[in-house]
mmCIF file of C-alpha atoms in Angstrom:
data_model
loop_
_atom_site.group_PDB
_atom_site.id
_atom_site.type_symbol
_atom_site.label_atom_id
_atom_site.label_comp_id
_atom_site.label_asym_id
_atom_site.label_seq_id
_atom_site.Cartn_x
_atom_site.Cartn_y
_atom_site.Cartn_z
ATOM 1 C CA MET V 206 -12.727 8.002 38.217
ATOM 2 C CA SER V 207 -12.852 4.225 39.410
ATOM 3 C CA ILE V 208 -11.660 2.006 37.310
ATOM 4 C CA THR V 209 -12.459 -2.131 38.634
ATOM 5 C CA LEU V 210 -10.746 -5.103 37.547
ATOM 6 C CA SER V 211 -13.098 -6.023 35.175
ATOM 7 C CA SER V 212 -13.118 -2.783 33.252
ATOM 8 C CA LEU V 213 -8.883 -3.501 33.021
ATOM 9 C CA ASP V 214 -9.228 -6.467 32.063
ATOM 10 C CA GLU V 215 -12.307 -6.036 29.828
ATOM 11 C CA ALA V 216 -10.165 -3.261 27.809
ATOM 12 C CA LEU V 217 -6.935 -4.828 27.872
ATOM 13 C CA THR V 218 -8.292 -8.054 26.116
ATOM 14 C CA GLU V 219 -10.040 -5.570 23.899
ATOM 15 C CA ASN V 220 -6.718 -3.683 23.377
ATOM 16 C CA ALA V 221 -4.843 -7.145 22.426
ATOM 17 C CA HIS V 222 -7.515 -8.138 20.069
ATOM 18 C CA LEU V 223 -7.269 -4.820 18.115
ATOM 19 C CA MET V 224 -3.672 -4.507 18.143
ATOM 20 C CA GLU V 225 -3.151 -8.156 16.527
ATOM 21 C CA THR V 226 -5.843 -7.055 14.016
ATOM 22 C CA LEU V 227 -3.441 -3.639 12.618
ATOM 23 C CA LEU V 228 -0.337 -5.739 12.629
ATOM 24 C CA GLN V 229 -2.190 -8.215 10.488
ATOM 25 C CA GLN V 230 -3.423 -5.387 8.102
ATOM 26 C CA GLN V 231 -0.076 -3.756 8.372
ATOM 27 C CA GLN V 232 -1.563 -0.367 9.979
ATOM 28 C CA TYR V 233 1.743 -0.268 12.396
ATOM 29 C CA ASP V 234 1.262 3.450 13.485
ATOM 30 C CA ASN V 235 -2.139 2.342 14.625
ATOM 31 C CA ALA V 236 -0.491 -0.221 16.667
ATOM 32 C CA LEU V 237 2.077 1.898 18.014
ATOM 33 C CA LEU V 238 -0.714 3.614 19.255
ATOM 34 C CA CYS V 239 -2.486 1.002 20.444
ATOM 35 C CA MET V 240 0.935 -0.144 22.187
ATOM 36 C CA ASP V 241 0.845 3.072 23.864
ATOM 37 C CA ASP V 242 -2.557 2.885 25.246
ATOM 38 C CA ARG V 243 -1.663 -0.585 26.486
ATOM 39 C CA LEU V 244 0.799 1.174 28.769
ATOM 40 C CA VAL V 245 -1.549 3.064 29.937
ATOM 41 C CA LEU V 246 -3.990 0.430 31.171
ATOM 42 C CA VAL V 247 -1.314 -0.951 32.755
ATOM 43 C CA ALA V 248 -0.201 1.679 34.623
ATOM 44 C CA ARG V 249 -3.872 1.924 35.213
ATOM 45 C CA LEU V 250 -3.308 -2.052 36.843
ATOM 46 C CA VAL V 251 -0.475 -1.489 38.843
ATOM 47 C CA GLN V 252 -2.284 1.523 40.251
ATOM 48 C CA LEU V 253 -5.777 -0.769 40.936
ATOM 49 C CA ALA V 254 -3.054 -3.467 42.690
ATOM 50 C CA LYS V 255 -1.522 -0.205 44.942
ATOM 51 C CA ASP V 256 -5.102 1.306 45.868
ATOM 52 C CA GLU V 257 -6.624 -2.216 46.494
ATOM 53 C CA PRO V 258 -4.598 -4.334 48.089
ATOM 54 C CA ALA V 259 -8.072 -6.962 48.745
ATOM 55 C CA GLN V 260 -8.210 -7.453 44.978
ATOM 56 C CA GLN V 261 -4.408 -8.163 44.702
ATOM 57 C CA GLN V 262 -4.548 -12.195 44.346
ATOM 58 C CA ASP V 263 -7.175 -11.528 41.320
ATOM 59 C CA ILE V 264 -5.050 -8.654 40.067
ATOM 60 C CA ALA V 265 -2.182 -11.228 39.895
ATOM 61 C CA THR V 266 -3.964 -14.049 38.239
ATOM 62 C CA LEU V 267 -5.010 -11.011 35.771
ATOM 63 C CA ALA V 268 -1.026 -9.983 34.860
ATOM 64 C CA THR V 269 -0.380 -13.909 34.380
ATOM 65 C CA VAL V 270 -2.562 -13.753 31.368
ATOM 66 C CA LEU V 271 -1.381 -10.612 30.566
ATOM 67 C CA THR V 272 2.397 -12.190 30.433
ATOM 68 C CA ILE V 273 0.873 -14.924 27.815
ATOM 69 C CA GLN V 274 -0.650 -12.255 25.904
ATOM 70 C CA GLU V 275 2.455 -10.260 25.494
ATOM 71 C CA ALA V 276 4.645 -12.979 24.922
ATOM 72 C CA SER V 277 2.158 -13.970 21.698
ATOM 73 C CA MET V 278 1.903 -10.152 20.717
ATOM 74 C CA SER V 279 5.789 -10.007 20.932
ATOM 75 C CA VAL V 280 6.447 -13.229 18.433
ATOM 76 C CA LEU V 281 3.796 -11.542 15.911
ATOM 77 C CA ALA V 282 5.427 -8.301 16.350
ATOM 78 C CA THR V 283 9.316 -9.463 15.890
ATOM 79 C CA SER V 284 7.525 -11.616 12.836
ATOM 80 C CA HIS V 285 5.908 -8.085 11.340
ATOM 81 C CA HIS V 286 9.750 -6.472 12.147
ATOM 82 C CA GLN V 287 11.391 -9.136 10.074
ATOM 83 C CA THR V 288 9.080 -8.937 7.460
ATOM 84 C CA ILE V 289 9.292 -4.790 7.655
ATOM 85 C CA PHE V 290 13.352 -5.302 7.519
ATOM 86 C CA LYS V 291 13.318 -7.943 4.671
ATOM 87 C CA GLN V 292 11.466 -5.143 2.654
ATOM 88 C CA LEU V 293 13.729 -2.769 3.451
ATOM 89 C CA THR V 294 16.196 -4.431 2.642
ATOM 90 C CA LEU V 295 14.964 -5.228 -0.905
ATOM 91 C CA VAL V 296 14.516 -1.751 -1.575
ATOM 92 C CA GLY V 297 18.001 -0.848 -0.518
ATOM 93 C CA ARG V 298 19.338 -3.420 -3.259
ATOM 94 C CA ALA V 299 17.089 -1.922 -5.776
ATOM 95 C CA ASN V 300 17.685 1.626 -5.114
ATOM 96 C CA LYS V 301 21.857 0.416 -5.624
ATOM 97 C CA ALA V 302 20.764 -1.262 -8.731
ATOM 98 C CA GLY V 303 18.938 1.991 -10.189
ATOM 99 C CA ARG V 304 21.981 4.229 -8.950
ATOM 100 C CA ALA V 305 24.787 0.872 -11.337
ATOM 101 C CA TYR V 306 22.129 1.119 -14.074
ATOM 102 C CA ARG V 307 22.132 5.076 -14.123
ATOM 103 C CA VAL V 308 26.046 5.424 -14.043
ATOM 104 C CA ASN V 309 26.658 2.254 -16.238
ATOM 105 C CA SER V 310 23.772 4.403 -18.601
ATOM 106 C CA LYS V 311 26.062 7.395 -18.760
ATOM 107 C CA GLU V 312 29.197 5.655 -19.671
ATOM 108 C CA PHE V 313 27.537 4.721 -23.151
#
């Protein structure tokens, strides 16, 4: 299967948009699968750079664009991570309060 730079560029762009959408919809399991797909696409890009030395300049340009995309997605993922952590903290506090209530209610 021959992979072209333009098809990889298109696939990586679609992947970035899909991942952003999944994170915004809080579909974290699907976003993780999308991240796995992205790693495969990046590995294919690296292989293309090895196989097609004549395209290395174009591949380097695409890699620069991808670096910017990755930074943006990292910020988005970090934001969602913090939101999830805060929600888990609230759940933990609610569980503690519930246990304290049950223990205290049995004393009376």
